[in-house]
PDB file of C-alpha atoms in Angstrom:
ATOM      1  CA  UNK A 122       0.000   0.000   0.000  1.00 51.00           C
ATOM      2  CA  UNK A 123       1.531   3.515  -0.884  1.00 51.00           C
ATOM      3  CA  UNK A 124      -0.136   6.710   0.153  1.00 53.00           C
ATOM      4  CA  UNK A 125       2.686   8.923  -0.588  1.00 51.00           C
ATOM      5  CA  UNK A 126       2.361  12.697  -0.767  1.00 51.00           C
ATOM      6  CA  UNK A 127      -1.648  13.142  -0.329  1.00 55.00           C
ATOM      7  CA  UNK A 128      -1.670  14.921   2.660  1.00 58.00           C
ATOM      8  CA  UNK A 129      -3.245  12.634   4.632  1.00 63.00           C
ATOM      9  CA  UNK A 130      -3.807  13.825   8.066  1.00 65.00           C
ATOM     10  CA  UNK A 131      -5.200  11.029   9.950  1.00 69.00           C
ATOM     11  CA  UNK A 132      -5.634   7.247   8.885  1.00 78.00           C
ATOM     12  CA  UNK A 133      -9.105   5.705   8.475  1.00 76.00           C
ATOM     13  CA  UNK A 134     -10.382   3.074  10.736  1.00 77.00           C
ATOM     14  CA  UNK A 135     -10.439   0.816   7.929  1.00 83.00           C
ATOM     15  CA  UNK A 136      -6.724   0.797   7.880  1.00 83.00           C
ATOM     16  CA  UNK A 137      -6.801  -1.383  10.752  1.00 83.00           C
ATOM     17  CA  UNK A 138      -8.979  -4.104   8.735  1.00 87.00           C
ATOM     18  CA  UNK A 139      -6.332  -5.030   6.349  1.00 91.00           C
ATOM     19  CA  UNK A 140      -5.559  -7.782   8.033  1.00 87.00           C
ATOM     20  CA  UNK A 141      -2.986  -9.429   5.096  1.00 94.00           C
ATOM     21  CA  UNK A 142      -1.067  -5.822   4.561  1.00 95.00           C
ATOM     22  CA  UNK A 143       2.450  -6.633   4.958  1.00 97.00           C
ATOM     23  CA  UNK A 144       3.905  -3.185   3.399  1.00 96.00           C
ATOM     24  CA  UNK A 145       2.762   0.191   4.279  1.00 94.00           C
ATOM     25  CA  UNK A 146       4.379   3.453   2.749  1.00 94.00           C
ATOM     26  CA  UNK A 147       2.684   6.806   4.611  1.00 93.00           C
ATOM     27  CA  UNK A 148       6.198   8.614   3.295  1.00 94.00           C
ATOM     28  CA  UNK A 149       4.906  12.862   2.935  1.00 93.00           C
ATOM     29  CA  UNK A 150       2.101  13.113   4.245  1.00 91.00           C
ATOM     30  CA  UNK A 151       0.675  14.915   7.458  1.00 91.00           C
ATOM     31  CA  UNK A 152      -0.015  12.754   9.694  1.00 92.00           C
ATOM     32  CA  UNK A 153      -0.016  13.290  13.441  1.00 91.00           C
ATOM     33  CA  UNK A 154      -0.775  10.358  15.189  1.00 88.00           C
ATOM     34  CA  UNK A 155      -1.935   6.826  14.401  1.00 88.00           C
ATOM     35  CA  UNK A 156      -5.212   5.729  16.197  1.00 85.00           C
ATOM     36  CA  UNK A 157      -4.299   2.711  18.894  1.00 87.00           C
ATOM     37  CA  UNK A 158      -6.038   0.268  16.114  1.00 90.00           C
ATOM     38  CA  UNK A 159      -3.326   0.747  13.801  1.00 91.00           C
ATOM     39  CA  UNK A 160      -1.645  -2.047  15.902  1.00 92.00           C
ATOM     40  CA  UNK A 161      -4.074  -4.595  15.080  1.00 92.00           C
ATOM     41  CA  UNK A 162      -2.105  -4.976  12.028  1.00 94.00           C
ATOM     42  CA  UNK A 163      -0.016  -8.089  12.693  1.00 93.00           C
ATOM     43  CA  UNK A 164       1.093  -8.918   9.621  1.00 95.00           C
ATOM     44  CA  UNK A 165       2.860  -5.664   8.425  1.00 97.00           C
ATOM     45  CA  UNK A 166       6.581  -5.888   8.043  1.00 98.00           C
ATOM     46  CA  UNK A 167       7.331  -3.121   6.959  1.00 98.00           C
ATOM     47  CA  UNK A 168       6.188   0.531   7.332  1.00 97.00           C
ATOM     48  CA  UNK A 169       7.336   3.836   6.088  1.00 97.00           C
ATOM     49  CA  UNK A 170       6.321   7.222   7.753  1.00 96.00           C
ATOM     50  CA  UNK A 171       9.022   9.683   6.184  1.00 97.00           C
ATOM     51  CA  UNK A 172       8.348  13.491   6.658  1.00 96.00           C
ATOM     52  CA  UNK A 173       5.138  12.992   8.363  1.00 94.00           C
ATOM     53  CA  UNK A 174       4.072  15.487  11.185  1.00 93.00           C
ATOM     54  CA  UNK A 175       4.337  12.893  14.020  1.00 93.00           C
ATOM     55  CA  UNK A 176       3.963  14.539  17.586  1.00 89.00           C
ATOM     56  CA  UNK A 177       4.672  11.682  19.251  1.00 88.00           C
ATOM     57  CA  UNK A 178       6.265   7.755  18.075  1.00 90.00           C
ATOM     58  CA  UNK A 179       3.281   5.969  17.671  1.00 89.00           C
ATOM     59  CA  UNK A 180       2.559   3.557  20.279  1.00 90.00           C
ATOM     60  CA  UNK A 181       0.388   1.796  18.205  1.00 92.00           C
ATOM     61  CA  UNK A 182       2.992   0.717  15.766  1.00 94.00           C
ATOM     62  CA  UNK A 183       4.812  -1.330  19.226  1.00 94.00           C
ATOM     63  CA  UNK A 184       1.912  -3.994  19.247  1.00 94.00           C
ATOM     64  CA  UNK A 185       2.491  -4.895  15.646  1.00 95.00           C
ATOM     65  CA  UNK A 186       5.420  -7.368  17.078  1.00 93.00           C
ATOM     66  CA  UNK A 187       6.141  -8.805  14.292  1.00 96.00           C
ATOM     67  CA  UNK A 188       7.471  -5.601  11.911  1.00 98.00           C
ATOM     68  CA  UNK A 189      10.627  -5.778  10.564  1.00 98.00           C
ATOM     69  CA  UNK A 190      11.775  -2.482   9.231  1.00 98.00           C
ATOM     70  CA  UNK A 191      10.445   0.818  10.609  1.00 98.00           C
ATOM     71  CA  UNK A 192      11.249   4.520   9.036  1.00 98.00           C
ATOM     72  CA  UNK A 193      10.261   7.057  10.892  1.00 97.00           C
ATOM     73  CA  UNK A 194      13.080  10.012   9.406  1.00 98.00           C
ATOM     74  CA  UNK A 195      12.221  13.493   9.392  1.00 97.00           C
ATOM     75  CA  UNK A 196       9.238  13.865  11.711  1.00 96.00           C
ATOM     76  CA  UNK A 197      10.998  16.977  13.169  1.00 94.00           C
ATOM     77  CA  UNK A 198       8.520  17.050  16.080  1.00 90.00           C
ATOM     78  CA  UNK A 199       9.201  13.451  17.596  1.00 90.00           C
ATOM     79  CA  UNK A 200      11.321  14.026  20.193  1.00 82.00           C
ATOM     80  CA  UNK A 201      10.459  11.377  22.463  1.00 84.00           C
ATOM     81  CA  UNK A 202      11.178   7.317  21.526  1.00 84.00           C
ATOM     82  CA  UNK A 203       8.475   5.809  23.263  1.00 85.00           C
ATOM     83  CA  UNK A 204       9.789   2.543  26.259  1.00 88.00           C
ATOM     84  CA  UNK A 205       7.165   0.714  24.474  1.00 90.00           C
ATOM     85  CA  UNK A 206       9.643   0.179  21.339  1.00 93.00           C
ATOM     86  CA  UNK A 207      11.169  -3.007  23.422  1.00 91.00           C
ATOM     87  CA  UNK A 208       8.181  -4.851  22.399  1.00 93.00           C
ATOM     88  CA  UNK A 209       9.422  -5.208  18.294  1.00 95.00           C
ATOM     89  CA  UNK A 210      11.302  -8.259  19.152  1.00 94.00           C
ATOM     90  CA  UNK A 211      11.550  -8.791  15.270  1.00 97.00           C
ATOM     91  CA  UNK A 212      13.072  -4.898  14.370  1.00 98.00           C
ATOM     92  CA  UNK A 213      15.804  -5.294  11.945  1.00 98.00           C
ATOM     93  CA  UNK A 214      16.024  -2.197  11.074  1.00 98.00           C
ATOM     94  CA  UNK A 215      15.155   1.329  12.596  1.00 98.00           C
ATOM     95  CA  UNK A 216      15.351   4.134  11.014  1.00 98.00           C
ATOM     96  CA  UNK A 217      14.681   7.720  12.979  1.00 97.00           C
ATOM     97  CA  UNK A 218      17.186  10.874  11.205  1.00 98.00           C
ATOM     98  CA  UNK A 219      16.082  14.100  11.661  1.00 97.00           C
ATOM     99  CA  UNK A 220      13.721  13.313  14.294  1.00 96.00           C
ATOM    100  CA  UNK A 221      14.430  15.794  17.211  1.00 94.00           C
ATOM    101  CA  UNK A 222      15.318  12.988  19.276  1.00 94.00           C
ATOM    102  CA  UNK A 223      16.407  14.425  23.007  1.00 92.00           C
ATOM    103  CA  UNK A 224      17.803  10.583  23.984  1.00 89.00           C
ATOM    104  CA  UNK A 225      17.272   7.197  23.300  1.00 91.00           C
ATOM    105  CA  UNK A 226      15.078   5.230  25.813  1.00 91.00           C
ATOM    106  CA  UNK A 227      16.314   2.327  27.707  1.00 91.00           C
ATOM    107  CA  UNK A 228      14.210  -0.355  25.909  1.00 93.00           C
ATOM    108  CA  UNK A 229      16.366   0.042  22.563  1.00 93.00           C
ATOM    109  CA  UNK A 230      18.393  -2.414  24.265  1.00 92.00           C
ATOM    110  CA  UNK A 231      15.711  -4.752  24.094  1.00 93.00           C
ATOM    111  CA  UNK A 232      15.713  -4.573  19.958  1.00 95.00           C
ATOM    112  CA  UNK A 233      18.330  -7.395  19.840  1.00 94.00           C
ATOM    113  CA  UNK A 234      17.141  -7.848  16.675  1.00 97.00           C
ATOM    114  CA  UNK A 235      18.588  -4.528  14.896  1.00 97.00           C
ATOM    115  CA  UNK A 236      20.656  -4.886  12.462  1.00 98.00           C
ATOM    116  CA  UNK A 237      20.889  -1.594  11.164  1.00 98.00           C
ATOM    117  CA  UNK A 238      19.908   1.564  12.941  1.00 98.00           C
ATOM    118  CA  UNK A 239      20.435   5.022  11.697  1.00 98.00           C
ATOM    119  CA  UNK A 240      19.417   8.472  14.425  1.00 97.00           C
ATOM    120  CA  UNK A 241      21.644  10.711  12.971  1.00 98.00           C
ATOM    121  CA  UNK A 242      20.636  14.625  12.913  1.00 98.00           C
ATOM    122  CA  UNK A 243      19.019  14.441  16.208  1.00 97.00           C
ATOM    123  CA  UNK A 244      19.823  16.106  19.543  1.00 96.00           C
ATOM    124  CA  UNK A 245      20.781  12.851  21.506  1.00 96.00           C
ATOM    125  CA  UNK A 246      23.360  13.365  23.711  1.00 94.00           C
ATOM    126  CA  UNK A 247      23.752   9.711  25.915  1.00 91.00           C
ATOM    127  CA  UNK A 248      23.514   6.501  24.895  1.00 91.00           C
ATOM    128  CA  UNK A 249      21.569   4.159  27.332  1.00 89.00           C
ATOM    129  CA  UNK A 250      23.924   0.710  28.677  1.00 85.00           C
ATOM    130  CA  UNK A 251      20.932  -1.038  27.387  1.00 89.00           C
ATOM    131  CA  UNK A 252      22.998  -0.103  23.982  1.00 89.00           C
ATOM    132  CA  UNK A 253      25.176  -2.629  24.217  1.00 86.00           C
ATOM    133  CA  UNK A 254      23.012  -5.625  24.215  1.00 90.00           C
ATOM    134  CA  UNK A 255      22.546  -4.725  19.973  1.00 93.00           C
ATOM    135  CA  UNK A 256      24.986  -7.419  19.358  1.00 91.00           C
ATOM    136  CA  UNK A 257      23.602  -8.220  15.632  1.00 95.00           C
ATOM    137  CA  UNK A 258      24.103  -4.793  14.989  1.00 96.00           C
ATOM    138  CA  UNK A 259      25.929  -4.521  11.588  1.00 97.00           C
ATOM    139  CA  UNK A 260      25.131  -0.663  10.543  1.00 98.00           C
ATOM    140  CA  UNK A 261      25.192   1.973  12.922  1.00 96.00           C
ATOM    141  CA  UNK A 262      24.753   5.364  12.048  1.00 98.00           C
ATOM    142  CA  UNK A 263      24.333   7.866  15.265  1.00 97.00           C
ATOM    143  CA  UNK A 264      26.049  10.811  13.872  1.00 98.00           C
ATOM    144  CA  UNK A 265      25.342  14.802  13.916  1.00 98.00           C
ATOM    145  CA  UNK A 266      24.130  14.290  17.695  1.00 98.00           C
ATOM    146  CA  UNK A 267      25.529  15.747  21.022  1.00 97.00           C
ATOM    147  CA  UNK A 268      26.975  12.673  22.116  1.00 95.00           C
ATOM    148  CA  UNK A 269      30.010  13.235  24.299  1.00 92.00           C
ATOM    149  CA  UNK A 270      30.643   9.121  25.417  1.00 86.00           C
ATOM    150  CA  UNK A 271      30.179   6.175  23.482  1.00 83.00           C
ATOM    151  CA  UNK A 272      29.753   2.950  25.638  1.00 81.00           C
ATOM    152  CA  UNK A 273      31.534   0.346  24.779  1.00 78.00           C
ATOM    153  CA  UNK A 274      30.488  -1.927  21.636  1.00 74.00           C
ATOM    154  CA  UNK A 275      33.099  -4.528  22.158  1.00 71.00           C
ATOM    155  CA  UNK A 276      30.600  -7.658  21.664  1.00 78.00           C
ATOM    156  CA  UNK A 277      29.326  -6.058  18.431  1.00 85.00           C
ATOM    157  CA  UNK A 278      31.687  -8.427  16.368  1.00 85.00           C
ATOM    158  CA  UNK A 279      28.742  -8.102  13.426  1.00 89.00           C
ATOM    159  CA  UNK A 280      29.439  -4.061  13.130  1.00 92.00           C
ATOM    160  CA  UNK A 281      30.494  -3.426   9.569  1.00 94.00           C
ATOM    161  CA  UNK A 282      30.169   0.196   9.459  1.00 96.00           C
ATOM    162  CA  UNK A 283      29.794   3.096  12.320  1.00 94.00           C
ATOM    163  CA  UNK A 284      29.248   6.276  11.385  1.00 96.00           C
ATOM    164  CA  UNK A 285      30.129   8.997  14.686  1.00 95.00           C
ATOM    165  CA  UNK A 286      31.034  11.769  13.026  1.00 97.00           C
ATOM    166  CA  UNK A 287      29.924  15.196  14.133  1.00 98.00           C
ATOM    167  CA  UNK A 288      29.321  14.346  17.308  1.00 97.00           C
ATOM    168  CA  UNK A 289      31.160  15.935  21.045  1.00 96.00           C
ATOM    169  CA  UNK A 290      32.327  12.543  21.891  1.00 92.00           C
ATOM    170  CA  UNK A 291      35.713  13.230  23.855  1.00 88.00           C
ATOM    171  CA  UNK A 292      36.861   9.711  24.571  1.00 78.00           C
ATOM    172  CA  UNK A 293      35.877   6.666  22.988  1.00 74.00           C
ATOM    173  CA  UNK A 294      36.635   2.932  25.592  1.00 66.00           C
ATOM    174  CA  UNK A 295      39.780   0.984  24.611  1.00 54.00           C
ATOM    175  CA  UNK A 296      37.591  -1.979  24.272  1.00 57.00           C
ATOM    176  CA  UNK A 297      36.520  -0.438  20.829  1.00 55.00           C
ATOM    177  CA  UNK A 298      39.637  -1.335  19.654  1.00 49.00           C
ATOM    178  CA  UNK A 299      38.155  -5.106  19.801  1.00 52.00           C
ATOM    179  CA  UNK A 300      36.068  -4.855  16.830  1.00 47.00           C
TER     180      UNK A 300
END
């Protein structure tokens, strides 16, 4: 399903009835929120939301437990990752620039199934312990944030490519050096 660039505002209640819609792509629009039925969409792997006007991450899209790849990039009113995000188990890959992010909650750390995540052009400025439990990571990209430490990513041994740059990160562990 693609509804891209037709100013939609809010989704229809119908949405929630496709019950075999595995690929959804909201990319330009202007939507605000998704209605708490929006999670009765089990079957959706994969769901775009690019340069919405999100207020908030949608809670709803955390009971679909089964999506795979999530794109929420350039919703410059976000701010806030919801704790709820530790219930996509099956996340592979997570996608949040330009966002407005303040900080990462905890439950990313619960994600162990990320393989690629990308929050770069945020305002994030600590990365939780929880981080370093992303051990299929392969691609991370956190850069253009305020981040001044980096935890240590030593058990990462499936990072390919890490992309800091731009960031106020003053000392980085020895243990990095492990990778």
């Amino acid at each position: 399903l693609w509804l891209d660039q037709n100013e939609i505002v809010s989704i229809p209640s119908w949405f929630a009835d496709l019950e075999c819609l595995q690929y959804c792509n909201l990319d330009f629009n202007k939507v605000q929120e998704l209605a708490k039925d929006f999670g009765h969409l089990q079957p959706l792997r994969t769901l775009y939301m690019r340069s919405n006007d999100l207020l908030q991450f949608p809670e709803s899209v955390c009971d679909i437990t089964r999506l795979e790849e999530l794109n929420l990039c350039d919703n410059k009113k976000l701010f806030v990752m919801t704790g709820a995000i530790l219930q996509l188990q099956a996340l592979q890959t997570l996608q949040m620039d330009d966002c407005g992010l303040l900080r990462l909650h905890d439950s990313i750390g619960y994600c162990t199934s990320l393989r690629f995540l990308s929050l770069s052009g945020n305002n994030i400025a600590m990365i939780p312990t929880t981080f370093s439990r992303l051990w299929k990571l392969e691609i991370l990209n956190l850069s253009s944030n305020r981040i001044v430490f980096f935890p240590p990513v030593c058990h990462m041994t499936g990072l390919v490519q890490m992309n800091l740059a731009s960031n106020e990160i003053t000392t980085l562990s020895l243990e990095i050096g492990d990778l």
